[in-house]
PDB file of C-alpha atoms in Angstrom:
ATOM      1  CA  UNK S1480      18.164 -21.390-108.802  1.00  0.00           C
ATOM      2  CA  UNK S1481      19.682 -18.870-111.556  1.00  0.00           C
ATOM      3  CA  UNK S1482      23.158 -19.232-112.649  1.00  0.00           C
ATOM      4  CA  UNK S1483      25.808 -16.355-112.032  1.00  0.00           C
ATOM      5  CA  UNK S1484      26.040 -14.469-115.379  1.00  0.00           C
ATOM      6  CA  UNK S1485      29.729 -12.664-115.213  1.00  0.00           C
ATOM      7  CA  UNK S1486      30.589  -9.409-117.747  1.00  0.00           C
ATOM      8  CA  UNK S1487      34.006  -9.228-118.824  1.00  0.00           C
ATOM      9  CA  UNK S1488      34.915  -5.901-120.503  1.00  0.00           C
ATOM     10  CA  UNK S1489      37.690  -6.020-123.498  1.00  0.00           C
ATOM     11  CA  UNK S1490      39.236  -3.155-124.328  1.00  0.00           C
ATOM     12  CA  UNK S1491      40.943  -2.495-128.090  1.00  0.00           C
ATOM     13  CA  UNK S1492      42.871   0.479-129.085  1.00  0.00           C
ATOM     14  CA  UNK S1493      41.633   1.098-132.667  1.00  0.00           C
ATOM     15  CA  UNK S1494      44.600   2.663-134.719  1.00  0.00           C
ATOM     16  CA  UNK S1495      42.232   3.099-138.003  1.00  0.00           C
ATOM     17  CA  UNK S1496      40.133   1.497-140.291  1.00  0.00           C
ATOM     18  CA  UNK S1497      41.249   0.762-143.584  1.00  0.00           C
ATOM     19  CA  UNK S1498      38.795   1.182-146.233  1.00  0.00           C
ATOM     20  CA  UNK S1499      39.013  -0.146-149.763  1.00  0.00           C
ATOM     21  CA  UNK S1500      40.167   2.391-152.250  1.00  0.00           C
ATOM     22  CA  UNK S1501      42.524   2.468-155.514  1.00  0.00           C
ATOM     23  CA  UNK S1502      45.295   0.563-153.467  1.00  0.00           C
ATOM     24  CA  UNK S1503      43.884  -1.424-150.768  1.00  0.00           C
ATOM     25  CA  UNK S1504      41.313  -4.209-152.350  1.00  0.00           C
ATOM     26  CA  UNK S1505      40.732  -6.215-149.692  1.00  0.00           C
ATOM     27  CA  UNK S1506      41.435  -7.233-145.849  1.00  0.00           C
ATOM     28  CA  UNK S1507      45.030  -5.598-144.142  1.00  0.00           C
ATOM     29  CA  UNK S1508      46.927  -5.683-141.664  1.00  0.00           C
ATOM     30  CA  UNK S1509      49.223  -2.440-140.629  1.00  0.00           C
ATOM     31  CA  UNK S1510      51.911  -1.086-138.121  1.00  0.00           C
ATOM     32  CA  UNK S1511      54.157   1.950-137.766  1.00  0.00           C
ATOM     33  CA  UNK S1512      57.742   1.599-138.928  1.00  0.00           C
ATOM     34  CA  UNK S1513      60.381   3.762-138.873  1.00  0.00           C
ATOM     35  CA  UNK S1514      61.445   4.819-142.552  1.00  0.00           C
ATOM     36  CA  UNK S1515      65.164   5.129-143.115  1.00  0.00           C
ATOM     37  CA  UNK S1516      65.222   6.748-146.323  1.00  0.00           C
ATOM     38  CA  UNK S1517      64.859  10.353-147.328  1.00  0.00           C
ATOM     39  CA  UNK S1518      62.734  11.922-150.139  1.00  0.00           C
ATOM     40  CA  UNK S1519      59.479  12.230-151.341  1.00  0.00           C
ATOM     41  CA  UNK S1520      57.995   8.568-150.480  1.00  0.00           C
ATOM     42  CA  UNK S1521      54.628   8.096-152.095  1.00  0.00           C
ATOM     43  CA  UNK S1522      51.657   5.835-150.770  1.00  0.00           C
ATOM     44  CA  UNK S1523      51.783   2.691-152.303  1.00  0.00           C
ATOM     45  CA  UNK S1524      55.441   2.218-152.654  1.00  0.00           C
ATOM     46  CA  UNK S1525      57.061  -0.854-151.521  1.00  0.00           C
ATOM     47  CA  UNK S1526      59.612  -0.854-148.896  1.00  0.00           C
ATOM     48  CA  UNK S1527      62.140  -3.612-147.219  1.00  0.00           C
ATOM     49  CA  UNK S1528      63.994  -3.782-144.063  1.00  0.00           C
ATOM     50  CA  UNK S1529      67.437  -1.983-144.401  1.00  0.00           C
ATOM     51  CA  UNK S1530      69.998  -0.394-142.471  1.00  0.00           C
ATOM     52  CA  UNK S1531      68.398   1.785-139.315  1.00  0.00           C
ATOM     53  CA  UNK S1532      64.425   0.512-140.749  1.00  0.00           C
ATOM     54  CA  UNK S1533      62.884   0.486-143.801  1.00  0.00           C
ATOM     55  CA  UNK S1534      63.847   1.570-147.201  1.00  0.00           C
ATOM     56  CA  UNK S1535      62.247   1.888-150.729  1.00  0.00           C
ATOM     57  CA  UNK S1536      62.580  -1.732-151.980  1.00  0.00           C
ATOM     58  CA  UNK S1537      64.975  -3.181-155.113  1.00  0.00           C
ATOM     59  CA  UNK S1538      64.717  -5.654-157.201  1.00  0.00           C
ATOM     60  CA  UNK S1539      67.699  -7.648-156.037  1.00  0.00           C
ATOM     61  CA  UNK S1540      66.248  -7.108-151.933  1.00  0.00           C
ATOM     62  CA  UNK S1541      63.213  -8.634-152.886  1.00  0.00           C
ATOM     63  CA  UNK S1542      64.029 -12.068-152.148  1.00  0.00           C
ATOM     64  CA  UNK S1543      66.411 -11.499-149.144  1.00  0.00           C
ATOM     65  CA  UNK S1544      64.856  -9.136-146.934  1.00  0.00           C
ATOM     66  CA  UNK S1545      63.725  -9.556-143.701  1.00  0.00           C
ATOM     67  CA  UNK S1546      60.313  -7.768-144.151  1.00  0.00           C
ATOM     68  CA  UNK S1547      58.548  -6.297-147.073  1.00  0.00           C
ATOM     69  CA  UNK S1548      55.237  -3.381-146.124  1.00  0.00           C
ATOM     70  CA  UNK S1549      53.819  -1.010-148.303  1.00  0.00           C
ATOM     71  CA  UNK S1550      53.752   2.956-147.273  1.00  0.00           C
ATOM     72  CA  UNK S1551      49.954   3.520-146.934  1.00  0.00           C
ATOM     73  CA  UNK S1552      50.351   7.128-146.605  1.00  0.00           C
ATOM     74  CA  UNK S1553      52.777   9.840-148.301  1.00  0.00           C
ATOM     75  CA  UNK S1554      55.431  11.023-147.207  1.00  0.00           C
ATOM     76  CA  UNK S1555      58.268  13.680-147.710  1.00  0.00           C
ATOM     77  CA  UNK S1556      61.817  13.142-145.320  1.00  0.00           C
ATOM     78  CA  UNK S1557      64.129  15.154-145.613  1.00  0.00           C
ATOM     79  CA  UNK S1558      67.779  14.273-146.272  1.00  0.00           C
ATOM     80  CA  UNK S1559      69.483  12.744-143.162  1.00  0.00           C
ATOM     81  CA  UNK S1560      66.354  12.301-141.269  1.00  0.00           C
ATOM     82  CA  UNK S1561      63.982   9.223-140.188  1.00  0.00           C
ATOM     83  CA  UNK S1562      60.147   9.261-140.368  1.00  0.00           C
ATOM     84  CA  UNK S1563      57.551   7.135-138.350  1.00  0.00           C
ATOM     85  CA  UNK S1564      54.597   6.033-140.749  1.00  0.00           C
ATOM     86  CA  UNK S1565      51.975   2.829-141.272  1.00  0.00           C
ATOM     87  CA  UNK S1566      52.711   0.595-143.592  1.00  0.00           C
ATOM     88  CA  UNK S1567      50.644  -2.159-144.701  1.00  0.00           C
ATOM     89  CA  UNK S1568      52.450  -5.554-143.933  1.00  0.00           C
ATOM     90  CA  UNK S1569      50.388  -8.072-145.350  1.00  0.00           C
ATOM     91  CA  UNK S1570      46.718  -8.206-147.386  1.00  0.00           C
ATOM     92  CA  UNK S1571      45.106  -7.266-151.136  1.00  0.00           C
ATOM     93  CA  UNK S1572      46.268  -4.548-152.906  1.00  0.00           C
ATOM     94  CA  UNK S1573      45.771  -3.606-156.421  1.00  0.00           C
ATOM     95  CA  UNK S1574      48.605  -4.029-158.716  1.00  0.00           C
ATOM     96  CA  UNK S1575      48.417  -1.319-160.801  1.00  0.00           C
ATOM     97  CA  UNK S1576      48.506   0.873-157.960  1.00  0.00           C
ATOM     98  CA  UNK S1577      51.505  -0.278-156.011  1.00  0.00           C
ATOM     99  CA  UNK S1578      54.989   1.648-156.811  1.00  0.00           C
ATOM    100  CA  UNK S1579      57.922  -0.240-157.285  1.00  0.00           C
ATOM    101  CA  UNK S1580      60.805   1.999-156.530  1.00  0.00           C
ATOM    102  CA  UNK S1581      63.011   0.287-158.888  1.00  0.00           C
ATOM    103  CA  UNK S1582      61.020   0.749-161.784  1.00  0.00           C
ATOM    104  CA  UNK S1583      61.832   3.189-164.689  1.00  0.00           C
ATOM    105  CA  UNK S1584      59.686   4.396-167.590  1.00  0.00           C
ATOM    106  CA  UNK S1585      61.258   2.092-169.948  1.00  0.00           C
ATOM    107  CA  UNK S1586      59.637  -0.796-167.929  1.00  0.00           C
ATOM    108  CA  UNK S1587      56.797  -2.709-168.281  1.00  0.00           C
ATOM    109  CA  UNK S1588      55.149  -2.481-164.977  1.00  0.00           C
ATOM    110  CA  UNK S1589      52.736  -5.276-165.231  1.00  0.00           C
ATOM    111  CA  UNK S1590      55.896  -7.421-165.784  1.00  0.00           C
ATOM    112  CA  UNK S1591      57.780  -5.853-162.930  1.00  0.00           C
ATOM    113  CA  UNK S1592      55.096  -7.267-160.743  1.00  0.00           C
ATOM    114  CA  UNK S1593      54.639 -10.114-162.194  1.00  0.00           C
ATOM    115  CA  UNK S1594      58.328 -11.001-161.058  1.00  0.00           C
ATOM    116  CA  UNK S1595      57.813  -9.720-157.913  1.00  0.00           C
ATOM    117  CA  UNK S1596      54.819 -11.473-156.993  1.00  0.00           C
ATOM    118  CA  UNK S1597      56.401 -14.911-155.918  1.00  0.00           C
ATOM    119  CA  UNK S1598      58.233 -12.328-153.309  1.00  0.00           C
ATOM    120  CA  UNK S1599      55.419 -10.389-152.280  1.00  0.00           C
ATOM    121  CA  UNK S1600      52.951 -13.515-151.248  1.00  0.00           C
ATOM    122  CA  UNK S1601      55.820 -14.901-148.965  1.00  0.00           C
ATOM    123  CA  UNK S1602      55.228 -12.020-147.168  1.00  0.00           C
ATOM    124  CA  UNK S1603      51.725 -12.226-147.504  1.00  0.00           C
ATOM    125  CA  UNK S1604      50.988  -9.042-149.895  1.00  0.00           C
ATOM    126  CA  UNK S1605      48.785 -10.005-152.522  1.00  0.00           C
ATOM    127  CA  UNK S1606      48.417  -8.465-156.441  1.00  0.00           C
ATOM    128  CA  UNK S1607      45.674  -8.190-158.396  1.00  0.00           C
TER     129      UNK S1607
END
């Protein structure tokens, strides 16, 4: 006598697929976040949890906050506003291509990650 066979449908919303490219070198994981910061916010840059959601990261937040993502698309907010984007939250990323808002052109940006790096692989965000 043949067995029952049973068919069980799973459904998955698929937000997007995130190919590699300059700044994403690997596997990733992503969410939306609100963006509590104005200006013009550029993919790649690093952000931290802050006061209302997420703002361009420092050097000194680094080690304290709550959550660190990179932007993974552009963005311009105006002043006194919020934004919802994706961020990447954890995964491979090349280091050349992720912006550290605290950087200026006298620094060395290779060391600036460098320094960071301890940081970012607590929170799962990998350099190379």
């Amino acid at each position: 006598m043949p067995e029952d066979t049973y068919y069980h449908r799973t459904l998955h919303q698929i937000y997007e697929t995130v190919r590699p490219d300059d700044l994403v070198q690997g596997w990733v994981t992503q969410d939306m976040i609100t963006i509590a910061a104005s200006g013009d916010l550029k993919r790649g840059t690093l952000l931290m949890t802050g006061e209302g959601g997420f703002v361009p990261a420092t050097a000194a937040g680094l080690s304290t906050a709550d959550e660190l993502c990179i932007l993974s698309s552009s963005r311009d907010i105006p002043e006194g506003k919020h934004s919802i984007s994706y961020a990447y939250f954890s995964g491979t990323f090349s280091a050349e291509c992720l912006i550290l808002p605290y950087e200026t052109d006298d620094d060395d940006h290779a060391a600036l990650v460098e320094a960071a790096r301890e940081a970012l692989r607590t929170h799962k965000i990998f350099v190379k």
